[in-house]
Amino acid sequence: MQEPIRDEASREISLGPDPLSEALRSDLRDRMERIIREELYAALGAGPYERTPERRGYLHSPRERTLTTAEGTATITVPRGRLFKPEGGSEEWQSRLLPRYARRTREVDAALIGLYLSGTNTRRVKLALRPLLKGAPLSKSAVSRVVAGLQDQYETWRSRALSGEALKVLYLDAVWLRVRLAKKIEKLPVAVAVGVREDGTKMLLGLWAYASEGRAAWGGVLEDLAARGLPIPALVVIDGSKGLRGAVSECWPQVAVQRCTFHKLRNLKAHAPKRLHDELHQDYHEIAYAEDERAARRAWLKFTTKWKKRCPAVVESLEEAGAELLTFYRFPESQWKGLRTTNIVERVIEEFRRRVKTQAMLPSEDSALLLLYGLAASGQLRLRKLDGYQELDQVGQVAA
């Protein structure tokens, strides 16, 4: 009688030797060895058998190491050397590219963490990564060490001082995730803050999970940023959340606020028949994409005069945001594209959504925050500089 298969996932599918995979591993090994050799030769100031007064050390017997990268696992021959010390004697050279005890690259550890934090148990993590980790078995303790290391990094990151970050612009928004809370699957809002420095570089400032996206929750976000020393930025860019707007007014009453023009357009269309959407969009475009603030205000007057008769609710929605839709016009024109909407933080949120969309839910609030942080810490979130950053040094506090 045939023995039943208790767990098909535990059986590795074998399709025989794969010449392509072997060729890739061989190429990977050659490339890694060449890169590390060049690093060592640069540290020594000379190549092998090269006699020169500038030589700063000498080679000695190499050692084999097994390293797993996103391209596969390879056993490489790592060159070794000793560097002369100023006070006499020598010390073992340490590669910066390949730390002494590294067995996997950060990219592989990021994949491991992503699987684990999505609710996959340690055993299934090992099975999922088995083809990649062939020749470099992954133990339960190794998984635990990687995750614990990320947890330590996250705790340090979430409480780090921000007093040295002279931000010019702050973007605030939230991403909703499906998370298991008290044995039930709930939609949990995670607040996201992205800042822009004076040199135009963007940084993820923090992640906060709350029961709702109300005023108290957003107040907690701003209080945390202030407690960590974040100076008040020149501009805060937000969507139409009343809770968020109220929290900004309470914590930073004098800060300039830009309401997202894209979110407002969506709100306006919700108050008009679909047959009028194209016309409404065109009229609103003259406000949000005018040549300057004066032209925008003329377009505003024209818009309200026209639409007040046709769709009064549209005008009410526009006036709800008021002049905060036009704040970006007070900044250099080169920056308008990046300031008129919350697109900068929305791109971060969209990347978060893309990474979790295949998961029915995340196992806990902590795992959700750790997963999002892991995406950022592993370099999987790429934030280019703000358009017009060359003029950011001219931007001071703009009166609200």
mmCIF file of C-alpha atoms in Angstrom:
data_model
loop_
_atom_site.group_PDB
_atom_site.id
_atom_site.type_symbol
_atom_site.label_atom_id
_atom_site.label_comp_id
_atom_site.label_asym_id
_atom_site.label_seq_id
_atom_site.Cartn_x
_atom_site.Cartn_y
_atom_site.Cartn_z
ATOM 1 C CA MET A 1 0.000 0.000 0.000
ATOM 2 C CA GLN A 2 1.348 3.375 -0.962
ATOM 3 C CA GLU A 3 2.382 5.559 1.970
ATOM 4 C CA PRO A 4 0.214 8.704 2.153
ATOM 5 C CA ILE A 5 1.858 12.074 1.648
ATOM 6 C CA ARG A 6 1.441 13.891 4.957
ATOM 7 C CA ASP A 7 2.845 17.190 3.840
ATOM 8 C CA GLU A 8 3.533 17.721 0.175
ATOM 9 C CA ALA A 9 5.168 21.067 0.943
ATOM 10 C CA SER A 10 7.934 19.207 2.773
ATOM 11 C CA ARG A 11 8.928 17.271 -0.341
ATOM 12 C CA GLU A 12 11.357 19.119 -2.574
ATOM 13 C CA ILE A 13 10.565 18.854 -6.260
ATOM 14 C CA SER A 14 13.554 17.588 -8.198
ATOM 15 C CA LEU A 15 13.796 18.086 -11.949
ATOM 16 C CA GLY A 16 17.354 16.884 -12.224
ATOM 17 C CA PRO A 17 20.566 18.881 -12.717
ATOM 18 C CA ASP A 18 20.178 22.454 -13.891
ATOM 19 C CA PRO A 19 23.182 23.496 -16.002
ATOM 20 C CA LEU A 20 22.012 27.113 -16.092
ATOM 21 C CA SER A 21 21.838 27.354 -12.288
ATOM 22 C CA GLU A 22 25.275 25.775 -11.992
ATOM 23 C CA ALA A 23 26.691 28.226 -14.527
ATOM 24 C CA LEU A 24 25.154 31.162 -12.655
ATOM 25 C CA ARG A 25 26.586 29.937 -9.348
ATOM 26 C CA SER A 26 30.009 29.554 -10.922
ATOM 27 C CA ASP A 27 29.827 33.072 -12.341
ATOM 28 C CA LEU A 28 28.635 34.389 -8.963
ATOM 29 C CA ARG A 29 31.567 32.720 -7.215
ATOM 30 C CA ASP A 30 34.085 34.173 -9.664
ATOM 31 C CA ARG A 31 32.652 37.681 -9.362
ATOM 32 C CA MET A 32 32.581 37.659 -5.548
ATOM 33 C CA GLU A 33 36.129 36.351 -5.299
ATOM 34 C CA ARG A 34 37.390 38.987 -7.740
ATOM 35 C CA ILE A 35 35.674 41.839 -5.871
ATOM 36 C CA ILE A 36 37.031 40.752 -2.468
ATOM 37 C CA ARG A 37 40.549 40.255 -3.877
ATOM 38 C CA GLU A 38 40.518 43.797 -5.259
ATOM 39 C CA GLU A 39 39.346 45.102 -1.881
ATOM 40 C CA LEU A 40 42.242 43.334 -0.132
ATOM 41 C CA TYR A 41 44.833 44.493 -2.684
ATOM 42 C CA ALA A 42 43.653 48.081 -2.194
ATOM 43 C CA ALA A 43 44.053 47.724 1.584
ATOM 44 C CA LEU A 44 47.549 46.257 1.170
ATOM 45 C CA GLY A 45 48.578 48.899 -1.350
ATOM 46 C CA ALA A 46 49.957 46.203 -3.635
ATOM 47 C CA GLY A 47 48.979 43.074 -5.518
ATOM 48 C CA PRO A 48 50.380 39.556 -5.017
ATOM 49 C CA TYR A 49 54.181 39.230 -5.382
ATOM 50 C CA GLU A 50 54.414 42.992 -5.881
ATOM 51 C CA ARG A 51 57.324 44.562 -4.027
ATOM 52 C CA THR A 52 56.851 48.252 -3.264
ATOM 53 C CA PRO A 53 57.763 50.606 -0.385
ATOM 54 C CA GLU A 54 54.073 51.554 -0.106
ATOM 55 C CA ARG A 55 53.034 48.010 0.730
ATOM 56 C CA ARG A 56 50.974 47.991 3.975
ATOM 57 C CA GLY A 57 50.792 44.271 4.714
ATOM 58 C CA TYR A 58 50.999 40.791 3.246
ATOM 59 C CA LEU A 59 48.807 37.940 2.031
ATOM 60 C CA HIS A 60 48.417 34.591 3.761
ATOM 61 C CA SER A 61 46.413 31.396 3.309
ATOM 62 C CA PRO A 62 42.854 31.872 1.963
ATOM 63 C CA ARG A 63 39.756 30.335 3.517
ATOM 64 C CA GLU A 64 36.550 28.926 2.042
ATOM 65 C CA ARG A 65 33.195 30.508 2.915
ATOM 66 C CA THR A 66 29.620 29.697 1.920
ATOM 67 C CA LEU A 67 27.561 32.774 1.061
ATOM 68 C CA THR A 68 23.931 33.000 -0.038
ATOM 69 C CA THR A 69 22.835 35.901 -2.221
ATOM 70 C CA ALA A 70 19.677 36.611 -4.203
ATOM 71 C CA GLU A 71 21.382 34.830 -7.109
ATOM 72 C CA GLY A 72 21.992 31.629 -5.163
ATOM 73 C CA THR A 73 24.447 29.981 -2.776
ATOM 74 C CA ALA A 74 28.117 29.603 -3.622
ATOM 75 C CA THR A 75 31.238 28.415 -1.839
ATOM 76 C CA ILE A 76 33.907 31.028 -2.397
ATOM 77 C CA THR A 77 37.597 31.203 -1.640
ATOM 78 C CA VAL A 78 38.118 34.304 0.476
ATOM 79 C CA PRO A 79 41.622 35.827 0.367
ATOM 80 C CA ARG A 80 43.186 36.788 3.678
ATOM 81 C CA GLY A 81 45.877 39.201 4.673
ATOM 82 C CA ARG A 82 47.497 41.013 7.569
ATOM 83 C CA LEU A 83 48.022 44.769 7.796
ATOM 84 C CA PHE A 84 51.015 46.389 9.458
ATOM 85 C CA LYS A 85 50.203 48.371 12.632
ATOM 86 C CA PRO A 86 51.834 51.809 13.197
ATOM 87 C CA GLU A 87 53.151 50.697 16.583
ATOM 88 C CA GLY A 88 54.625 47.509 15.128
ATOM 89 C CA GLY A 89 53.296 44.032 14.453
ATOM 90 C CA SER A 90 50.286 43.282 12.308
ATOM 91 C CA GLU A 91 46.541 42.612 12.499
ATOM 92 C CA GLU A 92 44.114 40.515 10.476
ATOM 93 C CA TRP A 93 42.474 42.373 7.585
ATOM 94 C CA GLN A 94 38.666 42.530 7.753
ATOM 95 C CA SER A 95 36.637 42.845 4.573
ATOM 96 C CA ARG A 96 33.987 45.554 4.642
ATOM 97 C CA LEU A 97 32.121 43.905 1.780
ATOM 98 C CA LEU A 98 31.967 40.494 3.455
ATOM 99 C CA PRO A 99 31.845 40.719 7.270
ATOM 100 C CA ARG A 100 33.547 37.897 9.139
ATOM 101 C CA TYR A 101 30.466 35.925 10.165
ATOM 102 C CA ALA A 102 28.107 36.830 7.314
ATOM 103 C CA ARG A 103 26.429 33.824 5.691
ATOM 104 C CA ARG A 104 23.715 35.651 3.765
ATOM 105 C CA THR A 105 23.383 39.052 2.107
ATOM 106 C CA ARG A 106 20.968 41.639 3.499
ATOM 107 C CA GLU A 107 18.660 41.083 0.529
ATOM 108 C CA VAL A 108 18.249 37.412 1.456
ATOM 109 C CA ASP A 109 17.656 38.284 5.109
ATOM 110 C CA ALA A 110 15.015 40.792 3.980
ATOM 111 C CA ALA A 111 13.210 38.018 2.067
ATOM 112 C CA LEU A 112 13.454 35.758 5.096
ATOM 113 C CA ILE A 113 12.039 38.457 7.368
ATOM 114 C CA GLY A 114 9.235 39.228 4.935
ATOM 115 C CA LEU A 115 8.130 35.589 4.902
ATOM 116 C CA TYR A 116 8.325 35.298 8.666
ATOM 117 C CA LEU A 117 6.475 38.523 9.423
ATOM 118 C CA SER A 118 3.694 37.663 6.985
ATOM 119 C CA GLY A 119 2.693 34.851 9.327
ATOM 120 C CA THR A 120 4.701 32.010 7.789
ATOM 121 C CA ASN A 121 6.153 29.736 10.472
ATOM 122 C CA THR A 122 9.864 28.956 10.692
ATOM 123 C CA ARG A 123 9.511 25.541 9.089
ATOM 124 C CA ARG A 124 7.728 26.926 6.039
ATOM 125 C CA VAL A 125 10.265 29.751 5.758
ATOM 126 C CA LYS A 126 12.972 27.113 5.469
ATOM 127 C CA LEU A 127 10.968 25.232 2.825
ATOM 128 C CA ALA A 128 10.205 28.357 0.811
ATOM 129 C CA LEU A 129 13.862 29.389 0.705
ATOM 130 C CA ARG A 130 15.275 25.881 0.291
ATOM 131 C CA PRO A 131 16.228 26.285 -3.401
ATOM 132 C CA LEU A 132 18.021 29.539 -2.630
ATOM 133 C CA LEU A 133 19.690 28.215 0.518
ATOM 134 C CA LYS A 134 20.874 24.938 -0.978
ATOM 135 C CA GLY A 135 24.201 24.118 0.616
ATOM 136 C CA ALA A 136 23.589 26.617 3.433
ATOM 137 C CA PRO A 137 20.872 25.123 5.681
ATOM 138 C CA LEU A 138 18.737 27.571 7.641
ATOM 139 C CA SER A 139 18.078 26.709 11.269
ATOM 140 C CA LYS A 140 15.189 27.871 13.422
ATOM 141 C CA SER A 141 17.630 29.788 15.596
ATOM 142 C CA ALA A 142 19.038 31.549 12.509
ATOM 143 C CA VAL A 143 15.561 32.791 11.573
ATOM 144 C CA SER A 144 14.997 33.942 15.144
ATOM 145 C CA ARG A 145 18.334 35.791 15.214
ATOM 146 C CA VAL A 146 17.604 37.636 11.972
ATOM 147 C CA VAL A 147 14.130 38.705 13.129
ATOM 148 C CA ALA A 148 15.419 39.670 16.591
ATOM 149 C CA GLY A 149 18.135 41.761 14.968
ATOM 150 C CA LEU A 150 15.555 43.616 12.907
ATOM 151 C CA GLN A 151 13.393 44.139 15.994
ATOM 152 C CA ASP A 152 16.342 45.742 17.812
ATOM 153 C CA GLN A 153 17.016 48.007 14.824
ATOM 154 C CA TYR A 154 13.353 48.998 14.672
ATOM 155 C CA GLU A 155 13.202 49.901 18.374
ATOM 156 C CA THR A 156 16.278 52.098 17.956
ATOM 157 C CA TRP A 157 14.881 53.685 14.786
ATOM 158 C CA ARG A 158 11.420 54.469 16.175
ATOM 159 C CA SER A 159 12.873 56.315 19.193
ATOM 160 C CA ARG A 160 15.832 58.023 17.501
ATOM 161 C CA ALA A 161 16.351 61.756 18.022
ATOM 162 C CA LEU A 162 15.170 64.033 15.204
ATOM 163 C CA SER A 163 16.578 67.311 16.509
ATOM 164 C CA GLY A 164 19.264 67.318 13.817
ATOM 165 C CA GLU A 165 16.759 66.950 10.974
ATOM 166 C CA ALA A 166 15.961 70.455 9.739
ATOM 167 C CA LEU A 167 13.033 69.442 7.564
ATOM 168 C CA LYS A 168 11.469 71.807 5.065
ATOM 169 C CA VAL A 169 8.382 69.750 4.217
ATOM 170 C CA LEU A 170 6.448 67.073 6.108
ATOM 171 C CA TYR A 171 3.981 64.696 4.415
ATOM 172 C CA LEU A 172 1.432 62.788 6.506
ATOM 173 C CA ASP A 173 -0.976 60.029 5.495
ATOM 174 C CA ALA A 174 -2.071 56.548 6.574
ATOM 175 C CA VAL A 175 -2.175 53.061 5.065
ATOM 176 C CA TRP A 176 -4.883 50.597 6.103
ATOM 177 C CA LEU A 177 -3.787 46.986 6.627
ATOM 178 C CA ARG A 178 -5.698 43.821 7.466
ATOM 179 C CA VAL A 179 -4.318 42.613 10.806
ATOM 180 C CA ARG A 180 -5.346 39.932 13.272
ATOM 181 C CA LEU A 181 -6.302 41.646 16.534
ATOM 182 C CA ALA A 182 -7.783 39.724 19.483
ATOM 183 C CA LYS A 183 -8.558 36.692 17.268
ATOM 184 C CA LYS A 184 -10.400 38.872 14.735
ATOM 185 C CA ILE A 185 -9.207 40.296 11.432
ATOM 186 C CA GLU A 186 -9.503 44.086 11.560
ATOM 187 C CA LYS A 187 -8.488 46.957 9.282
ATOM 188 C CA LEU A 188 -5.736 48.832 11.098
ATOM 189 C CA PRO A 189 -4.570 52.333 10.093
ATOM 190 C CA VAL A 190 -0.808 52.856 10.175
ATOM 191 C CA ALA A 191 0.227 56.512 10.115
ATOM 192 C CA VAL A 192 3.171 57.298 7.830
ATOM 193 C CA ALA A 193 5.372 60.411 7.985
ATOM 194 C CA VAL A 194 7.843 61.344 5.253
ATOM 195 C CA GLY A 195 10.082 64.393 5.566
ATOM 196 C CA VAL A 196 12.113 66.382 3.038
ATOM 197 C CA ARG A 197 15.463 67.796 4.113
ATOM 198 C CA GLU A 198 16.980 71.041 2.892
ATOM 199 C CA ASP A 199 19.071 69.132 0.325
ATOM 200 C CA GLY A 200 15.912 67.577 -1.145
ATOM 201 C CA THR A 201 16.450 64.067 0.196
ATOM 202 C CA LYS A 202 13.408 62.317 1.630
ATOM 203 C CA MET A 203 13.296 60.215 4.763
ATOM 204 C CA LEU A 204 10.765 57.972 6.451
ATOM 205 C CA LEU A 205 10.326 59.556 9.886
ATOM 206 C CA GLY A 206 8.084 57.018 11.545
ATOM 207 C CA LEU A 207 5.243 54.492 11.540
ATOM 208 C CA TRP A 208 2.450 54.447 14.115
ATOM 209 C CA ALA A 209 -0.469 52.028 14.492
ATOM 210 C CA TYR A 210 -3.713 53.316 16.003
ATOM 211 C CA ALA A 211 -7.265 52.061 16.430
ATOM 212 C CA SER A 212 -8.592 54.850 14.201
ATOM 213 C CA GLU A 213 -7.438 57.756 12.028
ATOM 214 C CA GLY A 214 -8.966 60.395 14.290
ATOM 215 C CA ARG A 215 -7.660 63.587 15.837
ATOM 216 C CA ALA A 216 -6.299 61.888 18.959
ATOM 217 C CA ALA A 217 -4.317 59.383 16.890
ATOM 218 C CA TRP A 218 -2.759 62.035 14.673
ATOM 219 C CA GLY A 219 -2.099 64.176 17.734
ATOM 220 C CA GLY A 220 -0.089 61.268 19.120
ATOM 221 C CA VAL A 221 1.974 61.150 15.917
ATOM 222 C CA LEU A 222 2.814 64.862 16.043
ATOM 223 C CA GLU A 223 3.523 64.760 19.782
ATOM 224 C CA ASP A 224 5.943 61.873 19.245
ATOM 225 C CA LEU A 225 7.766 63.762 16.488
ATOM 226 C CA ALA A 226 7.980 66.869 18.685
ATOM 227 C CA ALA A 227 9.165 64.857 21.706
ATOM 228 C CA ARG A 228 11.997 63.467 19.597
ATOM 229 C CA GLY A 229 13.072 67.007 18.754
ATOM 230 C CA LEU A 230 11.725 67.471 15.224
ATOM 231 C CA PRO A 231 11.732 71.212 14.389
ATOM 232 C CA ILE A 232 8.498 72.610 12.952
ATOM 233 C CA PRO A 233 8.729 72.302 9.147
ATOM 234 C CA ALA A 234 7.987 75.110 6.702
ATOM 235 C CA LEU A 235 5.048 73.190 5.228
ATOM 236 C CA VAL A 236 2.839 70.213 6.127
ATOM 237 C CA VAL A 237 1.124 68.437 3.219
ATOM 238 C CA ILE A 238 -1.996 66.416 4.089
ATOM 239 C CA ASP A 239 -5.155 64.952 2.573
ATOM 240 C CA GLY A 240 -8.673 65.943 3.625
ATOM 241 C CA SER A 241 -8.796 64.031 6.927
ATOM 242 C CA LYS A 242 -10.534 66.215 9.527
ATOM 243 C CA GLY A 243 -8.781 64.409 12.355
ATOM 244 C CA LEU A 244 -5.364 65.072 10.835
ATOM 245 C CA ARG A 245 -6.137 68.718 10.092
ATOM 246 C CA GLY A 246 -7.390 69.245 13.642
ATOM 247 C CA ALA A 247 -4.277 67.653 15.124
ATOM 248 C CA VAL A 248 -1.981 69.874 13.028
ATOM 249 C CA SER A 249 -3.862 72.996 14.160
ATOM 250 C CA GLU A 250 -3.604 71.945 17.791
ATOM 251 C CA CYS A 251 0.073 70.957 17.808
ATOM 252 C CA TRP A 252 1.491 73.450 15.292
ATOM 253 C CA PRO A 253 -1.049 76.306 15.026
ATOM 254 C CA GLN A 254 1.269 78.557 12.983
ATOM 255 C CA VAL A 255 2.519 76.019 10.428
ATOM 256 C CA ALA A 256 1.602 76.407 6.752
ATOM 257 C CA VAL A 257 -0.659 73.627 5.461
ATOM 258 C CA GLN A 258 -1.150 72.387 1.913
ATOM 259 C CA ARG A 259 -4.248 70.297 1.250
ATOM 260 C CA CYS A 260 -3.765 67.658 -1.451
ATOM 261 C CA THR A 261 -5.252 68.981 -4.688
ATOM 262 C CA PHE A 262 -5.761 65.462 -6.062
ATOM 263 C CA HIS A 263 -7.794 64.308 -3.054
ATOM 264 C CA LYS A 264 -9.923 67.441 -3.322
ATOM 265 C CA LEU A 265 -10.620 66.821 -7.018
ATOM 266 C CA ARG A 266 -11.852 63.351 -6.138
ATOM 267 C CA ASN A 267 -14.130 64.855 -3.478
ATOM 268 C CA LEU A 268 -15.527 67.398 -5.940
ATOM 269 C CA LYS A 269 -16.378 64.706 -8.471
ATOM 270 C CA ALA A 270 -18.248 62.788 -5.784
ATOM 271 C CA HIS A 271 -20.674 65.736 -5.577
ATOM 272 C CA ALA A 272 -21.333 66.006 -9.315
ATOM 273 C CA PRO A 273 -23.047 63.776 -11.902
ATOM 274 C CA LYS A 274 -20.623 61.616 -13.862
ATOM 275 C CA ARG A 275 -21.563 63.356 -17.119
ATOM 276 C CA LEU A 276 -20.062 66.597 -15.705
ATOM 277 C CA HIS A 277 -16.790 65.113 -14.440
ATOM 278 C CA ASP A 278 -14.661 66.056 -17.462
ATOM 279 C CA GLU A 279 -15.893 69.651 -17.428
ATOM 280 C CA LEU A 280 -15.422 69.870 -13.667
ATOM 281 C CA HIS A 281 -11.910 68.470 -13.962
ATOM 282 C CA GLN A 282 -10.945 71.030 -16.596
ATOM 283 C CA ASP A 283 -12.262 73.971 -14.555
ATOM 284 C CA TYR A 284 -10.523 72.746 -11.398
ATOM 285 C CA HIS A 285 -7.284 72.231 -13.326
ATOM 286 C CA GLU A 286 -7.177 75.989 -13.977
ATOM 287 C CA ILE A 287 -7.030 76.518 -10.195
ATOM 288 C CA ALA A 288 -4.484 73.835 -9.298
ATOM 289 C CA TYR A 289 -2.224 74.395 -12.324
ATOM 290 C CA ALA A 290 -2.366 78.174 -12.758
ATOM 291 C CA GLU A 291 0.705 80.230 -13.655
ATOM 292 C CA ASP A 292 0.744 81.839 -10.198
ATOM 293 C CA GLU A 293 -1.400 82.375 -7.101
ATOM 294 C CA ARG A 294 -3.121 85.453 -8.508
ATOM 295 C CA ALA A 295 -4.242 83.533 -11.599
ATOM 296 C CA ALA A 296 -5.352 80.658 -9.376
ATOM 297 C CA ARG A 297 -7.580 82.967 -7.334
ATOM 298 C CA ARG A 298 -9.166 84.342 -10.519
ATOM 299 C CA ALA A 299 -9.838 80.771 -11.646
ATOM 300 C CA TRP A 300 -11.261 80.027 -8.191
ATOM 301 C CA LEU A 301 -13.765 82.885 -8.470
ATOM 302 C CA LYS A 302 -14.736 81.783 -11.964
ATOM 303 C CA PHE A 303 -15.178 78.188 -10.736
ATOM 304 C CA THR A 304 -17.381 79.055 -7.773
ATOM 305 C CA THR A 305 -19.546 81.436 -9.812
ATOM 306 C CA LYS A 306 -20.192 78.768 -12.431
ATOM 307 C CA TRP A 307 -20.638 75.693 -10.245
ATOM 308 C CA LYS A 308 -22.611 77.290 -7.432
ATOM 309 C CA LYS A 309 -25.656 77.278 -9.699
ATOM 310 C CA ARG A 310 -25.087 73.859 -11.236
ATOM 311 C CA CYS A 311 -23.805 71.833 -8.239
ATOM 312 C CA PRO A 312 -23.825 73.784 -4.956
ATOM 313 C CA ALA A 313 -22.313 70.822 -3.081
ATOM 314 C CA VAL A 314 -19.231 71.007 -5.316
ATOM 315 C CA VAL A 315 -18.586 74.611 -4.288
ATOM 316 C CA GLU A 316 -19.185 73.786 -0.629
ATOM 317 C CA SER A 317 -16.569 71.032 -0.850
ATOM 318 C CA LEU A 318 -14.071 73.360 -2.539
ATOM 319 C CA GLU A 319 -14.582 76.100 0.044
ATOM 320 C CA GLU A 320 -14.169 73.565 2.859
ATOM 321 C CA ALA A 321 -10.468 73.349 1.973
ATOM 322 C CA GLY A 322 -10.243 77.053 1.218
ATOM 323 C CA ALA A 323 -6.921 78.771 0.652
ATOM 324 C CA GLU A 324 -5.015 75.707 1.893
ATOM 325 C CA LEU A 325 -5.374 74.318 -1.630
ATOM 326 C CA LEU A 326 -3.221 77.228 -2.853
ATOM 327 C CA THR A 327 -0.445 77.327 -0.231
ATOM 328 C CA PHE A 328 2.094 75.727 -2.578
ATOM 329 C CA TYR A 329 2.023 78.835 -4.807
ATOM 330 C CA ARG A 330 4.004 80.706 -2.124
ATOM 331 C CA PHE A 331 6.976 78.402 -2.681
ATOM 332 C CA PRO A 332 9.423 78.386 -5.629
ATOM 333 C CA GLU A 333 7.693 77.262 -8.836
ATOM 334 C CA SER A 334 10.206 74.446 -9.325
ATOM 335 C CA GLN A 335 8.740 72.756 -6.226
ATOM 336 C CA TRP A 336 5.028 73.049 -7.042
ATOM 337 C CA LYS A 337 4.788 69.571 -8.557
ATOM 338 C CA GLY A 338 5.975 67.952 -5.334
ATOM 339 C CA LEU A 339 4.025 70.208 -2.968
ATOM 340 C CA ARG A 340 0.503 70.384 -4.416
ATOM 341 C CA THR A 341 -0.341 66.726 -3.598
ATOM 342 C CA THR A 342 0.492 64.001 -1.080
ATOM 343 C CA ASN A 343 1.963 61.876 -3.893
ATOM 344 C CA ILE A 344 5.323 61.610 -2.143
ATOM 345 C CA VAL A 345 3.923 59.779 0.874
ATOM 346 C CA GLU A 346 1.349 58.024 -1.326
ATOM 347 C CA ARG A 347 4.175 56.365 -3.266
ATOM 348 C CA VAL A 348 5.551 54.958 -0.023
ATOM 349 C CA ILE A 349 2.094 53.736 0.955
ATOM 350 C CA GLU A 350 1.538 52.197 -2.478
ATOM 351 C CA GLU A 351 4.789 50.246 -2.102
ATOM 352 C CA PHE A 352 3.639 49.006 1.300
ATOM 353 C CA ARG A 353 0.321 47.906 -0.224
ATOM 354 C CA ARG A 354 2.057 46.152 -3.101
ATOM 355 C CA ARG A 355 4.175 44.103 -0.706
ATOM 356 C CA VAL A 356 1.232 42.915 1.400
ATOM 357 C CA LYS A 357 -1.553 42.610 -1.203
ATOM 358 C CA THR A 358 -1.091 38.841 -1.607
ATOM 359 C CA GLN A 359 -1.515 38.252 2.131
ATOM 360 C CA ALA A 360 -4.989 37.763 3.556
ATOM 361 C CA MET A 361 -3.857 39.426 6.769
ATOM 362 C CA LEU A 362 -0.831 40.130 8.965
ATOM 363 C CA PRO A 363 -0.589 38.158 12.214
ATOM 364 C CA SER A 364 -0.268 41.108 14.615
ATOM 365 C CA GLU A 365 0.129 44.862 14.950
ATOM 366 C CA ASP A 366 3.815 44.477 15.838
ATOM 367 C CA SER A 367 4.510 42.281 12.813
ATOM 368 C CA ALA A 368 2.783 44.825 10.544
ATOM 369 C CA LEU A 369 4.993 47.672 11.789
ATOM 370 C CA LEU A 370 8.111 45.505 11.646
ATOM 371 C CA LEU A 371 7.353 44.392 8.092
ATOM 372 C CA LEU A 372 6.897 47.973 6.868
ATOM 373 C CA TYR A 373 10.078 49.058 8.628
ATOM 374 C CA GLY A 374 11.922 46.069 7.154
ATOM 375 C CA LEU A 375 10.981 47.168 3.640
ATOM 376 C CA ALA A 376 12.468 50.600 4.314
ATOM 377 C CA ALA A 377 15.541 49.370 6.207
ATOM 378 C CA SER A 378 16.459 46.873 3.478
ATOM 379 C CA GLY A 379 16.544 49.611 0.849
ATOM 380 C CA GLN A 380 13.439 48.391 -0.989
ATOM 381 C CA LEU A 381 11.870 51.854 -0.735
ATOM 382 C CA ARG A 382 13.614 54.248 -3.073
ATOM 383 C CA LEU A 383 12.829 57.934 -2.597
ATOM 384 C CA ARG A 384 14.309 60.355 -5.110
ATOM 385 C CA LYS A 385 14.959 63.988 -4.275
ATOM 386 C CA LEU A 386 12.158 66.542 -4.308
ATOM 387 C CA ASP A 387 11.792 68.432 -7.584
ATOM 388 C CA GLY A 388 13.296 71.893 -7.215
ATOM 389 C CA TYR A 389 15.414 70.900 -4.213
ATOM 390 C CA GLN A 390 18.128 73.332 -5.346
ATOM 391 C CA GLU A 391 15.917 76.170 -4.078
ATOM 392 C CA LEU A 392 14.873 74.582 -0.787
ATOM 393 C CA ASP A 393 17.466 76.583 1.115
ATOM 394 C CA GLN A 394 15.427 79.693 0.231
ATOM 395 C CA VAL A 395 12.333 78.320 1.941
ATOM 396 C CA GLY A 396 11.780 79.612 5.454
ATOM 397 C CA GLN A 397 8.722 79.537 7.654
ATOM 398 C CA VAL A 398 5.751 80.478 5.482
ATOM 399 C CA ALA A 399 2.943 82.132 7.408
ATOM 400 C CA ALA A 400 -0.193 80.016 7.525
#
